[in-house]
mmCIF file of C-alpha atoms in Angstrom:
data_model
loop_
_atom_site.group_PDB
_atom_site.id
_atom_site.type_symbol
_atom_site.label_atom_id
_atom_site.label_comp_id
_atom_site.label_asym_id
_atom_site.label_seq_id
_atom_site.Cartn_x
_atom_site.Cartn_y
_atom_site.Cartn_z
ATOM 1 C CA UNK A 1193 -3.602 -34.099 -28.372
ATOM 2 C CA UNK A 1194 -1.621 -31.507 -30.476
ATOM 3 C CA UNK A 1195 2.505 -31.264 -29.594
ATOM 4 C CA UNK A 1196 2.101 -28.161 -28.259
ATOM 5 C CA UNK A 1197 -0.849 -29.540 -25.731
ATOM 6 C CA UNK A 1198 1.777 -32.425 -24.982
ATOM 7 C CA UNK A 1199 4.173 -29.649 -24.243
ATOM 8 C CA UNK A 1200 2.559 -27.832 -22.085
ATOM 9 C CA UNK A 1201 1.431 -30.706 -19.758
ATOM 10 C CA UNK A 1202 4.986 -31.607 -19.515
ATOM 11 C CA UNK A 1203 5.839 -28.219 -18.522
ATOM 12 C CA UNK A 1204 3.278 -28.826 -15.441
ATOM 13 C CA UNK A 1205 4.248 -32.139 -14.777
ATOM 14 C CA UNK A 1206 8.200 -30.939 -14.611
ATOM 15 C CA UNK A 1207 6.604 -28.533 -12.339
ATOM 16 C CA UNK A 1208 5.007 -30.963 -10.149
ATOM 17 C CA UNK A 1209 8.342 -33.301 -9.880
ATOM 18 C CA UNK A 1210 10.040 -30.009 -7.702
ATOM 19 C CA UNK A 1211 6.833 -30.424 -5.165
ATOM 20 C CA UNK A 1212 7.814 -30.396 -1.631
ATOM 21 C CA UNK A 1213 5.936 -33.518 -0.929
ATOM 22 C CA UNK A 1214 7.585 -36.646 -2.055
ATOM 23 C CA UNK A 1215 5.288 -38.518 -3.424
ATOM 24 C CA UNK A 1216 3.309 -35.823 -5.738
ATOM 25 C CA UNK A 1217 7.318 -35.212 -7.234
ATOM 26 C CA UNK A 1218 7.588 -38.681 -7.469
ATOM 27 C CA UNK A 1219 4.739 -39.568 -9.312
ATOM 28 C CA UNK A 1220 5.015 -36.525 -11.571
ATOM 29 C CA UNK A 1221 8.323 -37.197 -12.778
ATOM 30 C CA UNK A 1222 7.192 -40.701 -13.231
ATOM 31 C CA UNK A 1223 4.091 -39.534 -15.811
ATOM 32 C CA UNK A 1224 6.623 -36.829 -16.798
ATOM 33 C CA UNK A 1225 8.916 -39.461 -18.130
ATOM 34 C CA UNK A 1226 6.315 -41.410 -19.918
ATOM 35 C CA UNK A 1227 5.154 -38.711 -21.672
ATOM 36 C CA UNK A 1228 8.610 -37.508 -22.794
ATOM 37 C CA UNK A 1229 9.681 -41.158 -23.656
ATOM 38 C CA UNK A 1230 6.142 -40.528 -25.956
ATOM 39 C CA UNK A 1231 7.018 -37.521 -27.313
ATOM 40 C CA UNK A 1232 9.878 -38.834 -28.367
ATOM 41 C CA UNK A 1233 12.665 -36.157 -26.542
ATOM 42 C CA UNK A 1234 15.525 -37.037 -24.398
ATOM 43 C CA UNK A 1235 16.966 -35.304 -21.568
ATOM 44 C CA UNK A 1236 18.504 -32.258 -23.922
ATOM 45 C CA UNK A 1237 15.210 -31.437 -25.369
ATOM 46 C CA UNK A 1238 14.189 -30.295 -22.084
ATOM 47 C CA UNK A 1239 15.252 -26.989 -22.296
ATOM 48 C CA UNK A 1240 14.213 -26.291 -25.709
ATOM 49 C CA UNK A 1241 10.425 -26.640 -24.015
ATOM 50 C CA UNK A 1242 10.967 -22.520 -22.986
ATOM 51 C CA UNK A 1243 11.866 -21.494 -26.681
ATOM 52 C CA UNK A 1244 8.930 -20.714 -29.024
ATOM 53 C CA UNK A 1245 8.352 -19.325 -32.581
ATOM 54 C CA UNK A 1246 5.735 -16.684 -32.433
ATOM 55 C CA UNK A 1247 4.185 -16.062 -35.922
ATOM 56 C CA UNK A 1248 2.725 -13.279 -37.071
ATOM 57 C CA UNK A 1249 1.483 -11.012 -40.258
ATOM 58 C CA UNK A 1250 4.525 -9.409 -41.471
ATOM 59 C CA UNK A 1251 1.719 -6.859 -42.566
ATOM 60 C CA UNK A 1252 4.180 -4.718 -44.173
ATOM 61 C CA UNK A 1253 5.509 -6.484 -47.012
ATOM 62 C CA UNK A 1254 5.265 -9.689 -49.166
ATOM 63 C CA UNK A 1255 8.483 -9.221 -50.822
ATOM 64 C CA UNK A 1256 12.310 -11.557 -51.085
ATOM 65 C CA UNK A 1257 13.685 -7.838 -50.194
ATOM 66 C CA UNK A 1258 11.555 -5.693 -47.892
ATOM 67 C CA UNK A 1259 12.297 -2.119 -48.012
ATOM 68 C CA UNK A 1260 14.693 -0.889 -45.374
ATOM 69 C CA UNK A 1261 12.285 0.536 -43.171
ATOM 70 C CA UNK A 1262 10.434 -2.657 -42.470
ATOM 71 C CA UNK A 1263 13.710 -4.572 -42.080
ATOM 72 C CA UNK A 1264 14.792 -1.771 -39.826
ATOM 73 C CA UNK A 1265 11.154 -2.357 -37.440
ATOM 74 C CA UNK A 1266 11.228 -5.799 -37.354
ATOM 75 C CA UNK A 1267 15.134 -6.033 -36.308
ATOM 76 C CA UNK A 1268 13.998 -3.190 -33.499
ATOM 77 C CA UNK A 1269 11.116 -5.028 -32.176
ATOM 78 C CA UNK A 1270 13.736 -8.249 -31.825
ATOM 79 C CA UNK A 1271 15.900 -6.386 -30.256
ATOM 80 C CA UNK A 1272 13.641 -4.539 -28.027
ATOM 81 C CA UNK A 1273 12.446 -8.216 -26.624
ATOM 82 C CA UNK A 1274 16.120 -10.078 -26.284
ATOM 83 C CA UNK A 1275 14.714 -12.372 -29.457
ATOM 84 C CA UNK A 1276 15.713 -13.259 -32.989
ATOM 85 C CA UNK A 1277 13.645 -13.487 -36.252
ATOM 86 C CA UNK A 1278 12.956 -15.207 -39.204
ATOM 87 C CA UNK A 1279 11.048 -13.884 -41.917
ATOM 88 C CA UNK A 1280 9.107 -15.962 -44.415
ATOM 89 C CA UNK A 1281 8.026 -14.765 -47.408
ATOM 90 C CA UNK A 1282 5.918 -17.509 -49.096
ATOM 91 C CA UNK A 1283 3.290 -17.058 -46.057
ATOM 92 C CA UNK A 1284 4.031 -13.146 -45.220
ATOM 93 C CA UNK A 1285 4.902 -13.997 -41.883
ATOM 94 C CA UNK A 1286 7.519 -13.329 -39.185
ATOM 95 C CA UNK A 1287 8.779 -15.551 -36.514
ATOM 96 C CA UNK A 1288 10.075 -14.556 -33.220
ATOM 97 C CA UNK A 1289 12.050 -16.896 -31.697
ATOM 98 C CA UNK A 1290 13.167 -16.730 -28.115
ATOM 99 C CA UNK A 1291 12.077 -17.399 -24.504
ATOM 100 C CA UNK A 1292 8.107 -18.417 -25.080
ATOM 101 C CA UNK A 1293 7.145 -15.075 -23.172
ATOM 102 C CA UNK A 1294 9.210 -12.705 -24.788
ATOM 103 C CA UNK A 1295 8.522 -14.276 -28.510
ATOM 104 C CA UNK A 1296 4.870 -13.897 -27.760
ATOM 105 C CA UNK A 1297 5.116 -10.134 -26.401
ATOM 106 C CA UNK A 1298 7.533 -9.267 -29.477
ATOM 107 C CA UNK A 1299 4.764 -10.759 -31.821
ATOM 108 C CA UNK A 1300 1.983 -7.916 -30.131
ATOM 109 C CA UNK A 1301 4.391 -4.898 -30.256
ATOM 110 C CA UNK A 1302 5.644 -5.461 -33.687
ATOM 111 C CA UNK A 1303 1.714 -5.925 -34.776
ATOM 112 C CA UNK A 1304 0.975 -2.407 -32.587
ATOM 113 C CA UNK A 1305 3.757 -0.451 -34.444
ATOM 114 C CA UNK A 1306 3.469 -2.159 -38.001
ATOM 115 C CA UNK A 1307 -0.060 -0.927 -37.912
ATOM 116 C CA UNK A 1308 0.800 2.631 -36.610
ATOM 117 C CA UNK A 1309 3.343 2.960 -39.086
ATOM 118 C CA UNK A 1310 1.130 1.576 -41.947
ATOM 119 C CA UNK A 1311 -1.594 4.379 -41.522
ATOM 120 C CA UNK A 1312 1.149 7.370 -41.145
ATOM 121 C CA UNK A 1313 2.430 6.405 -43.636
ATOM 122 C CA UNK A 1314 -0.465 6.075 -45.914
ATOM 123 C CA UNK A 1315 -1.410 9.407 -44.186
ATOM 124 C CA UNK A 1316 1.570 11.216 -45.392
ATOM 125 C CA UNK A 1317 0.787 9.064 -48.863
ATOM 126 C CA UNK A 1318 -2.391 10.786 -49.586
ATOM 127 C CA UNK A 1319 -0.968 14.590 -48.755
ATOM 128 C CA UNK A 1320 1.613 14.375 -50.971
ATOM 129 C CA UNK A 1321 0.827 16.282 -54.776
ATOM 130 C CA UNK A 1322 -1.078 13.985 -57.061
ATOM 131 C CA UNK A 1323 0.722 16.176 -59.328
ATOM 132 C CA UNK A 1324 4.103 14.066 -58.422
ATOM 133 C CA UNK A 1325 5.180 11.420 -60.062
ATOM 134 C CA UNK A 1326 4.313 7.938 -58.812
ATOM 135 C CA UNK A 1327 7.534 6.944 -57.883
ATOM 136 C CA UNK A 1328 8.315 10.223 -56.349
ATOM 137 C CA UNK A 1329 5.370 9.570 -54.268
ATOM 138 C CA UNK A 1330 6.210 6.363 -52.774
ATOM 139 C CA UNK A 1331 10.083 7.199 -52.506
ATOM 140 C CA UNK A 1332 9.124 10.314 -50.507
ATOM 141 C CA UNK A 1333 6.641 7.711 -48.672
ATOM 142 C CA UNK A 1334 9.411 5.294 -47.831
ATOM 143 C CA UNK A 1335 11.962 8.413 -46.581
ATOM 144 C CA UNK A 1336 9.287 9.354 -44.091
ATOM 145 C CA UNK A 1337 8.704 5.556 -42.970
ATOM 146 C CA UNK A 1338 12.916 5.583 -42.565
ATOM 147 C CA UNK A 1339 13.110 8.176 -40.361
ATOM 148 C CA UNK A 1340 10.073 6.744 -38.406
ATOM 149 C CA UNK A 1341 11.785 4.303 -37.503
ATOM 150 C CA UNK A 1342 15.097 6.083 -36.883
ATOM 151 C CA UNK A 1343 12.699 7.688 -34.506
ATOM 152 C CA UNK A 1344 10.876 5.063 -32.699
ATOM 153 C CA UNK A 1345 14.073 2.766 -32.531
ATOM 154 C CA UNK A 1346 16.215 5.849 -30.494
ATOM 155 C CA UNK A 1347 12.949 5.651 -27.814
ATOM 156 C CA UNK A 1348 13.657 1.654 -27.157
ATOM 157 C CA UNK A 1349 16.325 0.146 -24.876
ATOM 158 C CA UNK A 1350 17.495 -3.467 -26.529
ATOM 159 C CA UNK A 1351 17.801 -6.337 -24.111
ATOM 160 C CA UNK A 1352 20.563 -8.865 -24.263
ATOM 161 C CA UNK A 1353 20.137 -12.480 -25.441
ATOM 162 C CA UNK A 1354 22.085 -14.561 -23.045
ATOM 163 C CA UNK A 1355 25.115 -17.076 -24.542
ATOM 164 C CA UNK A 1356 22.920 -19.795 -23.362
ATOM 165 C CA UNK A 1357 19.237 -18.454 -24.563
ATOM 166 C CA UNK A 1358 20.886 -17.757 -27.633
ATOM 167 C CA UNK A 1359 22.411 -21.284 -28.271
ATOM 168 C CA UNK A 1360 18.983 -22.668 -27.700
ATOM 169 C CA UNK A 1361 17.295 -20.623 -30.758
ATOM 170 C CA UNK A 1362 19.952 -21.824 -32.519
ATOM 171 C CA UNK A 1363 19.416 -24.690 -32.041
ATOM 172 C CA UNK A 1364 15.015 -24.522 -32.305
ATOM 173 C CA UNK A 1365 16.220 -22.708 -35.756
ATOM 174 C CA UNK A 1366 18.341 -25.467 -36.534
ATOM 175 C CA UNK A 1367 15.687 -28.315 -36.063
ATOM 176 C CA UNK A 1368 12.247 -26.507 -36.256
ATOM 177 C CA UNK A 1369 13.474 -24.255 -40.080
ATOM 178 C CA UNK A 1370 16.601 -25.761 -40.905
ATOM 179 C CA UNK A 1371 18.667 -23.709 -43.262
ATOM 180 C CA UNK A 1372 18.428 -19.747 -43.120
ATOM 181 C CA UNK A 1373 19.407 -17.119 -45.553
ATOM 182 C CA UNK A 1374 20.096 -13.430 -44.972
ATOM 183 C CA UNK A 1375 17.151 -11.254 -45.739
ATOM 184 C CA UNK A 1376 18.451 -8.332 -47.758
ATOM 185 C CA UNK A 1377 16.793 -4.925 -48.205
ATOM 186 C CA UNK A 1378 16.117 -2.011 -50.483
ATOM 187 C CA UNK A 1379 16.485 1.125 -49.326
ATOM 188 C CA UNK A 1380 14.223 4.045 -50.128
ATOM 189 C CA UNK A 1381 14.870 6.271 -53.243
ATOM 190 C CA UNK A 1382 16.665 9.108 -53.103
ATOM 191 C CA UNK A 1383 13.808 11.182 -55.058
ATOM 192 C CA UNK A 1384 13.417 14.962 -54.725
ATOM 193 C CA UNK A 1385 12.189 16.197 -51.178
ATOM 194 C CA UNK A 1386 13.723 13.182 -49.755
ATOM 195 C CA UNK A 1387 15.258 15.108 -46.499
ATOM 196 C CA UNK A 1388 12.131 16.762 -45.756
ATOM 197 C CA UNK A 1389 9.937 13.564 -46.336
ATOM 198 C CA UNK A 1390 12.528 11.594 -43.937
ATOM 199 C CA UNK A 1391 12.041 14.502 -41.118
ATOM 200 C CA UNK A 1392 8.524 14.312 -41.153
ATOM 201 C CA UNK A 1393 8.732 10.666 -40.551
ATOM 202 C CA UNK A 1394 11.082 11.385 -37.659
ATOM 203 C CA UNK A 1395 9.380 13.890 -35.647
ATOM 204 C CA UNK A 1396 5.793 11.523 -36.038
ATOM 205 C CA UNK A 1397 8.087 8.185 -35.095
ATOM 206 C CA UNK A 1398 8.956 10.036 -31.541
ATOM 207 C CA UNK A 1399 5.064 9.310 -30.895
ATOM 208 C CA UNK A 1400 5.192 6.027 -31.447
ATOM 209 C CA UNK A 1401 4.308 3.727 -28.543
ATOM 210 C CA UNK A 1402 3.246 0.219 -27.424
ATOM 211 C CA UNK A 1403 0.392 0.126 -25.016
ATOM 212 C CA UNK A 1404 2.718 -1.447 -22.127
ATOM 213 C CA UNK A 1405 5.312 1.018 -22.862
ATOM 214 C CA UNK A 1406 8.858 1.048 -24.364
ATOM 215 C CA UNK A 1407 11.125 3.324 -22.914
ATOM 216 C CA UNK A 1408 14.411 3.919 -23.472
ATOM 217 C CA UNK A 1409 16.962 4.602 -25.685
ATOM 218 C CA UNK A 1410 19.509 2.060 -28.051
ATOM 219 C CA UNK A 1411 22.637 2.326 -27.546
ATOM 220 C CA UNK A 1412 23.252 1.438 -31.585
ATOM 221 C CA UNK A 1413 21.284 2.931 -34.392
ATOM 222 C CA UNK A 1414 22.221 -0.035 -37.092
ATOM 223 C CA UNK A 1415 18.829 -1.371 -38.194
ATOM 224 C CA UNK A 1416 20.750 -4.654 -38.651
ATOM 225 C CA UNK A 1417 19.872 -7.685 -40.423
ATOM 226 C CA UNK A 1418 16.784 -10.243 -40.376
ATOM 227 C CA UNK A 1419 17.156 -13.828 -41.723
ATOM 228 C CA UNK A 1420 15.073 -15.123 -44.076
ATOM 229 C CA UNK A 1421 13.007 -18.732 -45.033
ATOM 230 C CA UNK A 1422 11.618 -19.598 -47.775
ATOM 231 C CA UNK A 1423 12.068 -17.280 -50.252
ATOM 232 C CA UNK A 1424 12.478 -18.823 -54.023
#
């Protein structure tokens, strides 16, 4: 049976142990304790059961230094859901770490907006002069994927990570990734038609949206930082 399997019938028998009649709690907790004394955890590990590490495709880049933009999405998304992330390079993937629930639902709306922003941005790619150079091209690309997400970060309210929640993930960080370095990022070029590139990408990001909704608005515009594993 795989840990998380193990996990989650210790979830149910925990469950069971709070039963109104005495002997079902009795004889849960019982199985409950065998199973942790199995599992090797103690009486602290308990509460790291709730506290997950969603992965997913980081879809947008591959690189040590992601452009600003995709910094700027991911660190939205985590604080849209009251979770933190990790970003690993080596396997293109991102890990949101928080309250199982909210990790999961964090993994689906960063996949729904990475994509939308992807194909706009590609979009505005292919209309732009073939004329240009390439680099003027892709900087004018990555000044309209900027103000996206200026844009689509100004529609979503951020929810707070409690003390407690957030000593937890610490602590999952701490034992399931050990040590973390901060993820820097490149912003776009300044190239020629920059502003006008960067308020295209604005007025498409105020469409952006996430099949259950996110409404709102963030009361700080910083893109912030993301953390980073794995990267030489």
């Amino acid at each position: 049976m795989s840990d998380q399997k193990l996990k989650d019938r210790l979830r149910k028998l925990l469950a069971l142990s709070r039963s109104s009649n005495p002997a079902e709690a009795a004889l849960a907790l019982e199985k409950a304790q065998q199973l942790m004394a199995q599992m090797g955890l103690g009486a602290d590990d308990l509460e790291l059961l709730d506290i997950n590490g969603e992965e997913v495709d980081a879809l947008l880049t591959t690189s040590t230094t992601p452009p600003l933009y995709v910094a700027g999405l991911i660190r939205m998304v985590a604080d849209a859901m009251g979770v933190d992330v990790v970003y690993t390079p080596r396997k293109r993937a991102l890990h949101f770490i928080g309250h199982a629930a909210k990790a999961e639902i964090a993994g689906y709306a960063y996949g729904v907006l990475a994509r939308q922003l992807r194909r706009q941005r590609s979009e505005f790619l292919k209309g732009q002069s073939k004329r240009l150079k390439r680099a003027t091209r892709i900087g004018r690309a990555d000044q309209y994927a900027e103000g996206w997400v200026y844009a689509a970060r100004k529609k979503v309210a951020t929810l707070a990570i409690s003390q407690k929640e957030e000593a937890l993930i610490t602590l999952w960080k701490e034992r399931n990734m050990g040590d973390l370095d901060t993820c820097k990022n490149r912003p776009a070029k300044a190239v020629r038609g920059k502003d006008d590139a960067w308020s295209h990408g604005w007025r498409d990001g105020k469409n952006a949206r996430l099949d259950h909704g996110v409404n709102g608005s963030a009361p700080s515009h910083a893109l912030g930082n993301i953390r980073q594993i794995g990267a030489a």
